[in-house]
Amino acid sequence: MISSSTPSGYALVTGASSGIGAAIAREYARRGVPLILTARRLDKLEQLANELRPQVSVIVIPADLGDPSAPASLVAEIERRSLPVRILVNNAGYGVPGRYTTRDWPVHAQFLQVMIGAVSELTWRLLPAIRESGQGRILNVASFAALVPGADGQTLYAAAKSYLVRFSESLSLENADRGVHVTALCPGFTWSEFHDVTGTREMVSKLPKWAWLETDAVALAGIEGAEKGRVIVVPGRVYQLAHSIARHLPQRWVLRAMGRNSGRIRRID
């Protein structure tokens, strides 16, 4: 059943094939919101779509957002099918392990396209219609890494996620008068494929269980935060407390702590 506060129309979820993106899609389906799912892996998208179709209408449009032409092509296909997007979930993302100069520039360029370029362009292309609805939502999946000083081996990841936070803050101010809620979701360590892709699963598995969040809980926190008009959402009491403490400590102390612990939880080769 769609809540009275939930916009009528489709929710477009990028990076919906697994992890937080798939969890967000499931939560919106539970709420009766029809979905447009996009990611690179068509088989994974179809598997999720088949799971959710008994609840809502689900459209699958595969796209590789690392391709600079993908955002325009995706929106063109959505418009060709006359699908009204009222909720945009910018979730697609990944991490590039290692220090900045240990990776070739094309690797970084594609990363920036997915994490910043595609998010910015999709939002720009879809925002006018979302504004016209008078009750739209934009949910940008950032990271707790955006809220603390950058760590060794996380050069572009933390920076890109910080961009999403500032982007969300400005968009929220610009569009509040049209009933559009813009939210940056900032989860900490979350059980998903993310650490398998970056090759850090063995390292992060040494973290205590209390440091981990479940994808379903993160998705619920993000969607409920967006419905309430919260601009920044930090799921989990542990991370909420850590965020509060980090904001009041001298930055040099936090940087020193990040430097001591970076090599324990991420590759810095």
Tab-separated table of C-alpha atoms in Angstrom:
chain	number	residue	atom	x	y	z
A	1	MET	CA	0.000	0.000	0.000
A	2	ILE	CA	1.448	3.344	-1.055
A	3	SER	CA	1.713	5.810	1.810
A	4	SER	CA	-0.147	9.088	1.365
A	5	SER	CA	3.212	10.864	1.665
A	6	THR	CA	4.866	8.774	-1.053
A	7	PRO	CA	4.891	10.350	-4.540
A	8	SER	CA	2.828	8.617	-7.232
A	9	GLY	CA	4.968	7.376	-10.097
A	10	TYR	CA	8.053	5.236	-10.506
A	11	ALA	CA	11.157	5.000	-8.363
A	12	LEU	CA	14.307	4.750	-10.480
A	13	VAL	CA	17.006	2.837	-8.587
A	14	THR	CA	20.541	2.738	-10.007
A	15	GLY	CA	22.933	-0.027	-9.009
A	16	ALA	CA	19.878	-2.111	-8.158
A	17	SER	CA	21.387	-5.523	-8.896
A	18	SER	CA	22.645	-6.150	-5.343
A	19	GLY	CA	23.444	-4.733	-1.917
A	20	ILE	CA	21.828	-1.518	-0.712
A	21	GLY	CA	20.291	-0.816	-4.134
A	22	ALA	CA	18.437	-4.125	-4.165
A	23	ALA	CA	17.336	-3.589	-0.558
A	24	ILE	CA	15.963	-0.136	-1.416
A	25	ALA	CA	14.069	-1.629	-4.361
A	26	ARG	CA	12.568	-4.295	-2.094
A	27	GLU	CA	11.479	-1.708	0.476
A	28	TYR	CA	9.833	0.486	-2.140
A	29	ALA	CA	8.099	-2.582	-3.603
A	30	ARG	CA	6.817	-3.435	-0.119
A	31	ARG	CA	5.357	0.075	-0.004
A	32	GLY	CA	3.652	-0.429	-3.370
A	33	VAL	CA	5.896	1.896	-5.388
A	34	PRO	CA	6.467	0.766	-9.023
A	35	LEU	CA	10.115	0.458	-9.984
A	36	ILE	CA	12.599	1.087	-12.754
A	37	LEU	CA	15.736	-0.905	-12.036
A	38	THR	CA	19.063	-0.267	-13.703
A	39	ALA	CA	22.578	-1.685	-13.389
A	40	ARG	CA	25.100	-3.408	-15.619
A	41	ARG	CA	24.165	-7.000	-14.786
A	42	LEU	CA	20.953	-7.835	-16.614
A	43	ASP	CA	20.699	-11.331	-15.119
A	44	LYS	CA	20.769	-9.966	-11.562
A	45	LEU	CA	18.240	-7.263	-12.431
A	46	GLU	CA	15.842	-9.765	-13.965
A	47	GLN	CA	16.188	-12.026	-10.947
A	48	LEU	CA	15.238	-9.162	-8.620
A	49	ALA	CA	12.471	-7.980	-10.945
A	50	ASN	CA	10.887	-11.448	-10.999
A	51	GLU	CA	10.978	-11.480	-7.205
A	52	LEU	CA	9.229	-8.114	-6.929
A	53	ARG	CA	6.708	-8.238	-9.806
A	54	PRO	CA	4.035	-9.977	-7.705
A	55	GLN	CA	4.009	-6.778	-5.602
A	56	VAL	CA	4.475	-3.939	-8.123
A	57	SER	CA	5.198	-3.105	-11.744
A	58	VAL	CA	8.935	-3.465	-12.394
A	59	ILE	CA	10.747	-2.213	-15.497
A	60	VAL	CA	14.327	-3.329	-16.155
A	61	ILE	CA	16.631	-1.107	-18.226
A	62	PRO	CA	20.280	-2.217	-18.058
A	63	ALA	CA	22.905	0.529	-18.279
A	64	ASP	CA	26.594	0.949	-17.580
A	65	LEU	CA	26.839	4.343	-15.892
A	66	GLY	CA	30.605	4.284	-16.401
A	67	ASP	CA	29.796	5.155	-20.017
A	68	PRO	CA	29.390	8.959	-20.297
A	69	SER	CA	26.528	8.488	-22.790
A	70	ALA	CA	24.555	6.189	-20.469
A	71	PRO	CA	22.618	8.761	-18.382
A	72	ALA	CA	21.153	10.483	-21.446
A	73	SER	CA	20.327	7.141	-23.085
A	74	LEU	CA	18.687	5.842	-19.909
A	75	VAL	CA	16.488	8.921	-19.518
A	76	ALA	CA	15.614	8.847	-23.230
A	77	GLU	CA	14.408	5.258	-22.869
A	78	ILE	CA	12.393	6.147	-19.767
A	79	GLU	CA	10.761	9.028	-21.649
A	80	ARG	CA	10.136	6.846	-24.727
A	81	ARG	CA	8.156	4.473	-22.517
A	82	SER	CA	6.326	7.390	-20.848
A	83	LEU	CA	7.356	6.282	-17.362
A	84	PRO	CA	6.890	9.089	-14.804
A	85	VAL	CA	9.862	9.087	-12.412
A	86	ARG	CA	8.985	10.701	-9.089
A	87	ILE	CA	11.686	9.107	-6.935
A	88	LEU	CA	15.353	8.975	-7.977
A	89	VAL	CA	17.725	6.748	-6.024
A	90	ASN	CA	21.358	7.388	-6.985
A	91	ASN	CA	22.908	4.263	-5.529
A	92	ALA	CA	25.303	2.925	-8.197
A	93	GLY	CA	28.867	2.938	-6.950
A	94	TYR	CA	31.972	0.984	-6.038
A	95	GLY	CA	35.461	1.469	-4.674
A	96	VAL	CA	38.900	1.503	-6.288
A	97	PRO	CA	41.370	-0.099	-3.855
A	98	GLY	CA	44.890	1.198	-3.394
A	99	ARG	CA	46.622	4.540	-3.267
A	100	TYR	CA	45.903	7.193	-5.865
A	101	THR	CA	48.883	6.794	-8.220
A	102	THR	CA	48.896	2.981	-8.145
A	103	ARG	CA	45.938	2.899	-10.568
A	104	ASP	CA	45.854	4.050	-14.181
A	105	TRP	CA	43.972	7.275	-14.857
A	106	PRO	CA	41.223	5.616	-16.983
A	107	VAL	CA	40.301	3.567	-13.894
A	108	HIS	CA	39.853	6.746	-11.877
A	109	ALA	CA	38.061	8.538	-14.719
A	110	GLN	CA	35.450	5.796	-14.989
A	111	PHE	CA	35.026	5.791	-11.210
A	112	LEU	CA	34.361	9.545	-11.211
A	113	GLN	CA	31.887	9.138	-14.062
A	114	VAL	CA	29.843	6.609	-12.070
A	115	MET	CA	30.091	8.296	-8.696
A	116	ILE	CA	29.776	11.971	-9.690
A	117	GLY	CA	29.119	12.424	-13.410
A	118	ALA	CA	26.210	10.005	-13.749
A	119	VAL	CA	24.606	11.116	-10.481
A	120	SER	CA	24.781	14.763	-11.477
A	121	GLU	CA	23.464	14.225	-14.997
A	122	LEU	CA	20.626	11.869	-14.062
A	123	THR	CA	19.510	14.328	-11.414
A	124	TRP	CA	19.704	17.248	-13.855
A	125	ARG	CA	17.704	15.393	-16.487
A	126	LEU	CA	14.999	14.056	-14.157
A	127	LEU	CA	14.676	16.909	-11.663
A	128	PRO	CA	12.318	19.111	-13.726
A	129	ALA	CA	9.660	16.375	-13.844
A	130	ILE	CA	10.239	15.497	-10.195
A	131	ARG	CA	9.730	19.160	-9.294
A	132	GLU	CA	6.552	19.324	-11.357
A	133	SER	CA	5.100	16.429	-9.364
A	134	GLY	CA	5.184	18.621	-6.259
A	135	GLN	CA	6.059	15.641	-4.088
A	136	GLY	CA	9.296	14.133	-5.350
A	137	ARG	CA	12.191	12.391	-3.632
A	138	ILE	CA	15.905	12.126	-4.435
A	139	LEU	CA	17.913	9.681	-2.348
A	140	ASN	CA	21.684	9.816	-2.851
A	141	VAL	CA	23.527	6.878	-1.322
A	142	ALA	CA	26.692	8.393	0.112
A	143	SER	CA	28.770	6.900	2.940
A	144	PHE	CA	29.879	7.488	6.502
A	145	ALA	CA	33.286	8.050	4.884
A	146	ALA	CA	31.900	11.383	3.640
A	147	LEU	CA	31.455	12.629	7.208
A	148	VAL	CA	34.948	12.016	8.595
A	149	PRO	CA	38.425	12.976	7.325
A	150	GLY	CA	39.655	10.998	4.343
A	151	ALA	CA	41.682	7.846	4.909
A	152	ASP	CA	44.803	6.418	3.317
A	153	GLY	CA	43.797	4.309	0.306
A	154	GLN	CA	40.426	6.036	-0.005
A	155	THR	CA	41.479	9.076	-2.016
A	156	LEU	CA	38.610	9.408	-4.483
A	157	TYR	CA	35.977	7.332	-2.690
A	158	ALA	CA	35.631	9.595	0.347
A	159	ALA	CA	35.856	12.681	-1.867
A	160	ALA	CA	33.115	11.434	-4.204
A	161	LYS	CA	30.836	10.547	-1.308
A	162	SER	CA	31.474	13.960	0.258
A	163	TYR	CA	30.344	15.485	-3.031
A	164	LEU	CA	27.046	13.617	-2.722
A	165	VAL	CA	26.461	15.069	0.740
A	166	ARG	CA	27.097	18.669	-0.340
A	167	PHE	CA	25.151	18.098	-3.578
A	168	SER	CA	22.195	16.829	-1.543
A	169	GLU	CA	22.314	19.758	0.852
A	170	SER	CA	22.194	22.328	-1.940
A	171	LEU	CA	19.515	20.478	-3.897
A	172	SER	CA	17.417	20.228	-0.776
A	173	LEU	CA	17.512	23.991	-0.294
A	174	GLU	CA	16.826	24.696	-3.965
A	175	ASN	CA	13.811	22.398	-4.227
A	176	ALA	CA	12.119	22.469	-0.844
A	177	ASP	CA	9.558	24.974	-2.135
A	178	ARG	CA	8.337	22.349	-4.621
A	179	GLY	CA	7.875	19.589	-2.070
A	180	VAL	CA	11.011	17.727	-3.191
A	181	HIS	CA	12.919	15.987	-0.395
A	182	VAL	CA	16.620	15.378	-1.090
A	183	THR	CA	18.494	13.037	1.235
A	184	ALA	CA	22.079	11.809	1.516
A	185	LEU	CA	22.197	8.341	3.057
A	186	CYS	CA	25.518	7.791	4.865
A	187	PRO	CA	25.891	4.179	6.027
A	188	GLY	CA	28.995	2.688	7.593
A	189	PHE	CA	30.186	-0.866	6.940
A	190	THR	CA	27.285	-2.776	5.384
A	191	TRP	CA	26.990	-6.448	4.475
A	192	SER	CA	27.062	-6.507	0.644
A	193	GLU	CA	29.234	-7.408	-2.356
A	194	PHE	CA	31.109	-4.104	-2.058
A	195	HIS	CA	34.102	-5.522	-0.176
A	196	ASP	CA	34.293	-8.586	-2.424
A	197	VAL	CA	34.606	-6.308	-5.464
A	198	THR	CA	37.348	-4.226	-3.833
A	199	GLY	CA	39.199	-7.302	-2.600
A	200	THR	CA	39.005	-6.305	1.063
A	201	ARG	CA	36.540	-8.916	2.357
A	202	GLU	CA	39.178	-10.774	4.377
A	203	MET	CA	40.448	-7.540	5.946
A	204	VAL	CA	37.087	-6.072	6.922
A	205	SER	CA	35.817	-9.417	8.175
A	206	LYS	CA	38.081	-8.884	11.188
A	207	LEU	CA	35.872	-5.986	12.291
A	208	PRO	CA	33.547	-6.706	15.228
A	209	LYS	CA	29.936	-7.620	14.439
A	210	TRP	CA	28.616	-4.421	16.016
A	211	ALA	CA	30.389	-2.417	13.289
A	212	TRP	CA	28.238	-3.948	10.554
A	213	LEU	CA	24.858	-2.858	9.234
A	214	GLU	CA	22.286	-4.944	7.372
A	215	THR	CA	21.231	-3.735	3.912
A	216	ASP	CA	17.529	-3.908	4.817
A	217	ALA	CA	18.043	-1.641	7.839
A	218	VAL	CA	20.069	0.836	5.763
A	219	ALA	CA	17.405	0.921	3.044
A	220	LEU	CA	14.624	1.470	5.567
A	221	ALA	CA	16.536	4.290	7.279
A	222	GLY	CA	17.175	6.006	3.949
A	223	ILE	CA	13.612	5.803	2.664
A	224	GLU	CA	12.060	6.857	5.952
A	225	GLY	CA	14.563	9.711	6.225
A	226	ALA	CA	13.613	10.877	2.741
A	227	GLU	CA	9.906	10.744	3.578
A	228	LYS	CA	10.530	12.880	6.669
A	229	GLY	CA	12.596	15.403	4.721
A	230	ARG	CA	15.873	14.671	6.494
A	231	VAL	CA	18.855	15.854	4.456
A	232	ILE	CA	21.517	13.606	6.037
A	233	VAL	CA	20.734	10.145	7.382
A	234	VAL	CA	23.311	8.104	9.313
A	235	PRO	CA	21.946	4.596	9.997
A	236	GLY	CA	22.902	2.778	13.176
A	237	ARG	CA	23.477	4.112	16.675
A	238	VAL	CA	27.180	3.244	16.581
A	239	TYR	CA	27.755	5.422	13.518
A	240	GLN	CA	25.511	8.185	14.798
A	241	LEU	CA	27.604	8.317	17.962
A	242	ALA	CA	30.870	8.175	15.990
A	243	HIS	CA	29.684	11.024	13.778
A	244	SER	CA	28.804	13.139	16.786
A	245	ILE	CA	32.179	12.510	18.425
A	246	ALA	CA	34.177	13.116	15.222
A	247	ARG	CA	32.509	16.507	14.719
A	248	HIS	CA	33.744	17.728	18.097
A	249	LEU	CA	37.299	16.373	18.050
A	250	PRO	CA	40.222	18.350	16.590
A	251	GLN	CA	40.663	17.312	12.965
A	252	ARG	CA	44.352	16.465	13.473
A	253	TRP	CA	43.349	13.852	16.079
A	254	VAL	CA	40.853	12.218	13.755
A	255	LEU	CA	43.324	12.262	10.853
A	256	ARG	CA	45.950	10.638	13.045
A	257	ALA	CA	43.501	7.912	14.053
A	258	MET	CA	42.523	7.335	10.416
A	259	GLY	CA	46.188	7.035	9.470
A	260	ARG	CA	46.874	4.437	12.156
A	261	ASN	CA	43.923	2.264	11.151
A	262	SER	CA	43.687	2.658	7.352
A	263	GLY	CA	45.834	-0.359	6.549
A	264	ARG	CA	43.720	-2.622	8.741
A	265	ILE	CA	40.511	-2.250	6.756
A	266	ARG	CA	41.511	-1.300	3.200
A	267	ARG	CA	44.224	-1.964	0.663
A	268	ILE	CA	46.788	0.832	0.481
A	269	ASP	CA	49.235	-0.855	-1.899
